[in-house]
Coordinates of C-alpha atoms in Angstrom, one line a residue:
X1 CA 10.2 8.0 0.7
X2 CA 6.9 6.9 -0.9
X3 CA 3.9 8.6 0.8
X4 CA 0.9 6.4 1.6
X5 CA -2.6 6.7 3.0
X6 CA -5.5 4.6 4.1
X7 CA -9.2 4.7 3.6
X8 CA -11.4 2.8 6.0
X9 CA -15.1 1.9 5.6
X10 CA -17.0 1.4 8.8
X11 CA -20.5 0.4 9.9
X12 CA -22.9 2.6 12.0
X13 CA -24.5 0.6 14.7
X14 CA -27.0 1.0 17.6
X15 CA -25.1 0.9 21.0
X16 CA -27.7 -1.4 22.5
X17 CA -28.7 -3.9 19.9
X18 CA -25.6 -3.8 17.7
X19 CA -27.8 -3.6 14.6
X20 CA -26.8 -1.3 11.8
X21 CA -28.5 2.1 11.7
X22 CA -29.2 4.3 8.6
X23 CA -27.8 7.6 9.9
X24 CA -24.9 8.4 7.5
X25 CA -26.5 11.6 6.3
X26 CA -26.4 13.2 9.7
X27 CA -23.2 11.6 10.9
X28 CA -21.3 12.9 7.9
X29 CA -21.5 16.6 8.6
X30 CA -18.5 17.5 6.5
X31 CA -16.2 18.6 9.4
X32 CA -12.5 18.4 8.7
X33 CA -11.2 15.0 9.5
X34 CA -14.7 13.6 9.9
X35 CA -16.3 10.7 8.1
X36 CA -17.7 10.8 4.6
X37 CA -20.8 9.1 3.2
X38 CA -20.7 5.8 1.2
X39 CA -23.1 3.7 -0.9
X40 CA -25.3 2.7 2.0
X41 CA -26.8 4.9 4.8
X42 CA -25.5 2.4 7.3
X43 CA -21.8 3.0 6.7
X44 CA -19.2 5.8 6.6
X45 CA -15.7 6.2 5.3
X46 CA -12.6 7.8 6.8
X47 CA -9.3 8.7 5.1
X48 CA -5.9 9.8 6.2
X49 CA -3.8 12.5 4.7
X50 CA -0.7 11.3 2.8
X51 CA 1.9 10.1 5.3
X52 CA 5.6 9.1 5.1
X53 CA 6.1 7.1 8.3
X54 CA 4.2 4.3 10.1
X55 CA 4.0 6.4 13.2
X56 CA 2.4 9.3 11.3
X57 CA 0.0 6.9 9.6
X58 CA -0.9 5.2 12.9
X59 CA -1.7 8.6 14.5
X60 CA -3.8 9.6 11.5
X61 CA -5.8 6.3 11.6
X62 CA -6.6 6.6 15.2
X63 CA -7.5 10.3 15.0
X64 CA -9.9 9.6 12.1
X65 CA -11.5 6.7 14.0
X66 CA -12.0 9.0 17.0
X67 CA -13.4 11.7 14.9
X68 CA -15.9 9.2 13.3
X69 CA -16.8 7.9 16.7
X70 CA -17.4 11.4 18.0
X71 CA -19.6 12.3 15.0
X72 CA -21.6 9.0 15.4
X73 CA -21.9 9.6 19.2
X74 CA -23.6 12.9 18.6
X75 CA -26.3 11.0 16.8
X76 CA -26.6 8.3 19.5
X77 CA -24.8 5.6 17.4
X78 CA -21.4 4.1 17.2
X79 CA -18.9 3.2 14.5
X80 CA -17.3 -0.2 14.2
X81 CA -14.6 -1.5 11.9
X82 CA -16.2 -4.8 10.8
X83 CA -16.3 -5.8 7.1
X84 CA -19.8 -7.2 7.4
X85 CA -22.4 -6.9 10.1
X86 CA -22.8 -10.0 12.2
X87 CA -26.5 -9.2 12.6
X88 CA -29.1 -9.2 9.9
X89 CA -29.0 -6.0 7.9
X90 CA -31.5 -4.1 5.7
X91 CA -29.4 -1.7 3.7
X92 CA -30.8 1.5 2.4
X93 CA -29.0 3.5 -0.4
X94 CA -27.7 7.0 0.2
X95 CA -30.0 9.4 -1.6
X96 CA -27.4 10.6 -4.1
X97 CA -28.0 10.4 -7.8
X98 CA -25.0 8.1 -8.6
X99 CA -25.8 5.7 -5.8
X100 CA -29.5 5.6 -6.7
X101 CA -28.5 4.8 -10.3
X102 CA -26.3 2.0 -9.0
X103 CA -29.1 0.6 -6.9
X104 CA -31.4 0.6 -9.9
X105 CA -29.0 -0.8 -12.5
X106 CA -27.3 -3.5 -10.4
X107 CA -30.4 -4.5 -8.4
X108 CA -29.8 -7.0 -5.6
X109 CA -26.0 -6.8 -6.1
X110 CA -26.0 -3.2 -5.1
X111 CA -29.0 -3.3 -2.7
X112 CA -27.3 -6.0 -0.6
X113 CA -23.8 -4.4 -0.8
X114 CA -23.2 -3.4 2.8
X115 CA -19.5 -4.4 3.1
X116 CA -16.5 -2.5 4.5
X117 CA -13.0 -2.6 3.0
X118 CA -9.6 -1.0 3.7
X119 CA -7.9 0.7 0.8
X120 CA -4.3 1.6 0.8
X121 CA -2.9 4.3 -1.6
X122 CA 0.8 4.4 -2.4
X123 CA 2.4 7.2 -4.4
X124 CA 4.0 6.3 -7.8
X125 CA 6.0 8.6 -10.0
X126 CA 4.1 8.0 -13.2
X127 CA 1.5 5.8 -14.9
X128 CA 4.4 3.7 -16.3
X129 CA 5.6 3.0 -12.8
X130 CA 2.0 2.5 -11.6
X131 CA 1.1 -0.1 -14.2
X132 CA 4.4 -1.9 -13.7
X133 CA 3.6 -2.1 -10.0
X134 CA 0.1 -3.4 -10.7
X135 CA 1.5 -6.2 -13.0
X136 CA 4.0 -7.3 -10.4
X137 CA 2.0 -7.3 -7.1
X138 CA -0.8 -9.5 -8.5
X139 CA 0.2 -12.9 -6.9
X140 CA 0.7 -11.3 -3.5
X141 CA -2.6 -9.7 -2.9
X142 CA -4.5 -12.8 -1.8
X143 CA -2.1 -13.1 1.2
X144 CA -3.2 -9.6 2.3
X145 CA -6.8 -10.7 2.1
X146 CA -6.0 -13.7 4.3
X147 CA -4.3 -11.5 6.8
X148 CA -7.2 -9.0 7.1
X149 CA -10.1 -11.4 6.8
X150 CA -12.8 -9.9 9.1
X151 CA -16.2 -10.9 7.9
X152 CA -17.3 -14.4 8.9
X153 CA -21.0 -13.5 9.6
X154 CA -23.6 -12.6 7.0
X155 CA -27.3 -11.9 7.7
X156 CA -27.1 -13.3 11.2
X157 CA -25.4 -16.6 10.3
X158 CA -21.8 -17.9 10.1
X159 CA -21.0 -17.9 6.4
X160 CA -18.3 -20.5 6.7
X161 CA -15.9 -17.9 5.2
X162 CA -13.3 -15.8 7.0
X163 CA -14.0 -13.0 4.5
X164 CA -17.5 -13.2 3.2
X165 CA -17.1 -9.6 2.2
X166 CA -14.9 -10.8 -0.6
X167 CA -17.7 -13.1 -1.9
X168 CA -20.3 -10.3 -1.8
X169 CA -17.9 -7.7 -3.3
X170 CA -17.1 -10.2 -6.1
X171 CA -20.6 -9.9 -7.5
X172 CA -19.7 -6.5 -9.1
X173 CA -18.9 -7.0 -12.8
X174 CA -15.5 -5.3 -12.5
X175 CA -14.3 -6.7 -9.2
X176 CA -11.4 -9.0 -8.6
X177 CA -7.9 -9.6 -10.1
X178 CA -7.0 -8.1 -13.5
X179 CA -4.9 -9.3 -16.4
X180 CA -1.4 -8.1 -17.0
X181 CA -1.5 -4.7 -18.6
X182 CA 2.1 -4.1 -19.7
X183 CA 1.7 -0.4 -20.5
X184 CA -0.4 2.5 -19.4
X185 CA -2.0 2.6 -22.8
X186 CA -3.4 -0.9 -22.4
X187 CA -4.6 -0.1 -18.9
X188 CA -6.4 3.0 -19.9
X189 CA -7.8 1.4 -23.1
X190 CA -9.1 -1.5 -21.0
X191 CA -10.8 0.8 -18.5
X192 CA -12.4 2.8 -21.3
X193 CA -13.6 -0.3 -23.1
X194 CA -15.2 -1.5 -19.9
X195 CA -17.0 1.8 -19.6
X196 CA -17.9 1.9 -23.2
X197 CA -19.5 -1.6 -22.9
X198 CA -22.3 0.1 -21.0
X199 CA -22.0 -2.3 -18.1
X200 CA -20.3 0.2 -15.8
X201 CA -21.7 3.6 -14.9
X202 CA -18.3 5.3 -14.8
X203 CA -14.6 5.0 -14.0
X204 CA -15.3 5.0 -10.3
X205 CA -16.7 1.5 -10.8
X206 CA -13.4 0.0 -11.8
X207 CA -13.2 -2.3 -8.8
X208 CA -10.0 -4.2 -9.5
X209 CA -8.2 -5.6 -6.5
X210 CA -5.5 -3.0 -7.3
X211 CA -5.9 0.0 -9.7
X212 CA -4.5 3.3 -10.6
X213 CA -6.3 6.0 -8.6
X214 CA -8.5 8.4 -10.5
X215 CA -7.7 11.4 -8.4
X216 CA -4.2 10.9 -7.0
X217 CA -0.8 9.9 -8.3
X218 CA -1.1 6.6 -6.5
X219 CA -1.8 2.9 -6.9
X220 CA -4.8 1.8 -4.8
X221 CA -4.9 -1.7 -3.3
X222 CA -8.5 -2.5 -2.5
X223 CA -8.5 -6.3 -1.7
X224 CA -8.4 -6.1 2.1
X225 CA -11.3 -6.3 4.7
X226 CA -11.4 -3.3 7.1
X227 CA -9.4 -4.2 10.2
X228 CA -11.0 -3.9 13.7
X229 CA -7.6 -3.5 15.3
X230 CA -5.9 -0.3 14.1
X231 CA -2.4 -2.0 14.3
X232 CA -3.6 -4.5 11.7
X233 CA -4.4 -1.6 9.3
X234 CA -1.0 -0.1 9.9
X235 CA 0.6 -3.5 9.1
X236 CA -1.4 -3.8 5.9
X237 CA -0.3 -0.3 4.8
X238 CA 3.4 -1.1 5.6
X239 CA 3.2 -4.3 3.6
X240 CA 1.5 -2.7 0.7
X241 CA 4.0 0.2 0.5
X242 CA 6.8 -2.3 0.6
X243 CA 5.1 -4.4 -2.1
X244 CA 4.9 -1.3 -4.3
X245 CA 8.5 -0.4 -3.7
X246 CA 9.6 -3.9 -4.4
X247 CA 7.7 -4.1 -7.6
X248 CA 9.0 -0.7 -8.8
X249 CA 12.6 -1.9 -8.2
X250 CA 11.9 -5.0 -10.2
X251 CA 10.6 -3.0 -13.0
X252 CA 13.5 -0.6 -13.0
X253 CA 15.9 -3.6 -13.0
X254 CA 14.1 -5.1 -16.1
X255 CA 12.6 -8.1 -14.3
X256 CA 9.4 -9.2 -15.9
X257 CA 6.2 -9.6 -13.9
X258 CA 5.2 -13.2 -12.9
X259 CA 3.0 -14.5 -15.8
X260 CA 0.3 -15.9 -13.4
X261 CA -3.1 -16.4 -15.1
X262 CA -6.0 -14.5 -13.7
X263 CA -7.9 -17.8 -13.1
X264 CA -5.3 -18.9 -10.6
X265 CA -5.4 -15.5 -8.9
X266 CA -9.1 -16.0 -8.5
X267 CA -8.5 -19.4 -6.9
X268 CA -6.0 -17.8 -4.5
X269 CA -8.4 -15.1 -3.5
X270 CA -11.2 -17.6 -2.9
X271 CA -8.9 -19.7 -0.7
X272 CA -8.0 -16.6 1.3
X273 CA -11.6 -15.6 1.6
X274 CA -12.6 -19.1 2.8
X275 CA -9.7 -19.7 5.2
X276 CA -8.1 -16.5 6.4
X277 CA -5.2 -17.3 8.6
X278 CA -6.9 -20.4 10.0
X279 CA -6.1 -22.8 7.2
X280 CA -4.1 -23.0 4.0
X281 CA -3.4 -20.2 1.5
X282 CA -2.1 -20.4 -2.0
X283 CA 1.7 -19.7 -2.1
X284 CA 2.3 -16.6 -4.2
X285 CA 5.3 -18.2 -6.0
X286 CA 4.6 -21.9 -6.2
X287 CA 0.8 -21.5 -6.5
X288 CA 0.4 -24.6 -4.3
X289 CA -1.5 -24.8 -0.9
X290 CA 0.6 -24.1 2.1
X291 CA -0.1 -23.3 5.8
X292 CA -1.2 -19.6 6.0
X293 CA 1.9 -18.8 8.1
X294 CA 4.1 -20.0 5.4
X295 CA 2.4 -17.8 2.8
X296 CA 2.8 -14.8 5.2
X297 CA 6.4 -15.6 5.7
X298 CA 6.9 -15.7 1.9
X299 CA 5.4 -12.2 1.7
X300 CA 7.6 -10.9 4.4
X301 CA 10.7 -12.4 2.8
X302 CA 9.7 -10.9 -0.6
X303 CA 9.4 -7.3 0.8
X304 CA 12.1 -7.4 3.5
X305 CA 14.7 -5.3 1.5
X306 CA 12.1 -2.6 0.9
X307 CA 10.9 -2.7 4.5
X308 CA 14.4 -2.3 5.7
X309 CA 15.1 0.7 3.4
X310 CA 11.9 2.3 4.4
X311 CA 12.6 1.9 8.0
X312 CA 9.6 -0.3 8.6
X313 CA 11.2 -3.8 9.0
X314 CA 11.1 -4.2 12.8
X315 CA 7.6 -2.7 13.1
X316 CA 6.2 -4.9 10.3
X317 CA 7.8 -8.0 11.8
X318 CA 6.5 -7.2 15.3
X319 CA 3.0 -6.3 14.0
X320 CA 2.9 -9.5 12.0
X321 CA 3.9 -11.6 15.0
X322 CA 1.1 -10.0 17.0
X323 CA -1.5 -10.6 14.3
X324 CA -0.5 -14.3 14.0
X325 CA -0.6 -14.6 17.8
X326 CA -4.1 -13.1 18.2
X327 CA -5.5 -14.4 14.9
X328 CA -7.4 -12.7 12.1
X329 CA -10.5 -10.7 12.7
X330 CA -12.8 -13.5 11.6
X331 CA -11.4 -15.9 14.2
X332 CA -11.7 -13.3 16.9
X333 CA -15.3 -12.7 16.1
X334 CA -16.0 -16.4 16.2
X335 CA -14.3 -16.7 19.5
X336 CA -16.5 -14.0 21.0
X337 CA -19.6 -15.7 19.6
X338 CA -18.6 -19.1 20.9
X339 CA -18.1 -17.6 24.3
X340 CA -21.3 -15.6 24.5
X341 CA -23.7 -17.1 21.9
X342 CA -24.6 -13.5 21.2
X343 CA -24.0 -11.7 17.9
X344 CA -24.7 -8.3 19.5
X345 CA -21.8 -9.1 21.9
X346 CA -19.6 -9.6 18.8
X347 CA -20.5 -6.1 17.7
X348 CA -19.9 -4.6 21.1
X349 CA -16.5 -6.2 21.4
X350 CA -15.6 -4.9 18.0
X351 CA -16.7 -1.4 18.8
X352 CA -14.4 -1.3 21.8
X353 CA -11.5 -2.7 19.7
X354 CA -12.1 -0.2 16.9
X355 CA -11.4 2.7 19.3
X356 CA -8.8 1.0 21.5
X357 CA -6.7 0.0 18.5

């Protein structure tokens, strides 16, 4: 049974206005299970321990969200799982040496970078297995972005995108899909060459959509927006673990990875960022536009054997049905705004959903 875990980035907001507040230094007090600091003072990150079942993971996610909310509440603010703030933001960098270096080196790209993602770690047995997985999951990642799209607003305006976070995050020089690696040697040599170029500060800035973790024996899938509804994060983790297991089985069976060019993967990610679940997505196999539900169905079909063997099939199918019924986070944010005409109301609704799950 492959263990897995989730990291969630969340915004700190004022309970009245819904505006982001720069209180990460005091909210992140270092208590066990509490939130940790991130690049900007207006955000925090939580992470689960490694889990083996969806029930365990769901419990961990909700416990971490409650702990973060409690820590924020002691400082008269709130946490909210939104991938960008609907209201105008004025980010301020955490006063740590590495973050301050990033702010200086990458200028406006770093200074504007107040976005929140959801990262899923899945255990692998070796770098050989990990790289084989990275090579084989590439075409499926954009569907995960479409399912989690949760950032339609940027600086107080509707961006026209379902995941504008993806557009902002893509400004980093190392972000996005990667080429086929083939071997751990090629992967690590590529990473080292990127660092040696002088463009990146360190290995922590390898921002591929999926990468080998620096600290754990895992692959880390980083393409998703943070999900307001906890069940959507649980679904994301279930699908990611099943994707990893499916890819590992293909590798062991000697099946080669799909030779999809990186340019097409970028097109698929852009499409998912623009449309979410409301329009078309690029089909992971045919690479042609299809209704979003058809792309989601293709993903489910692809990983059903792994979901079944992991004991997650029914839960994943039920959670997918609920997501498709309620819509992605971007569409729910827009519905709230259409009903109220108030971006602060969008934040308040999301705060409630963040804790309710």
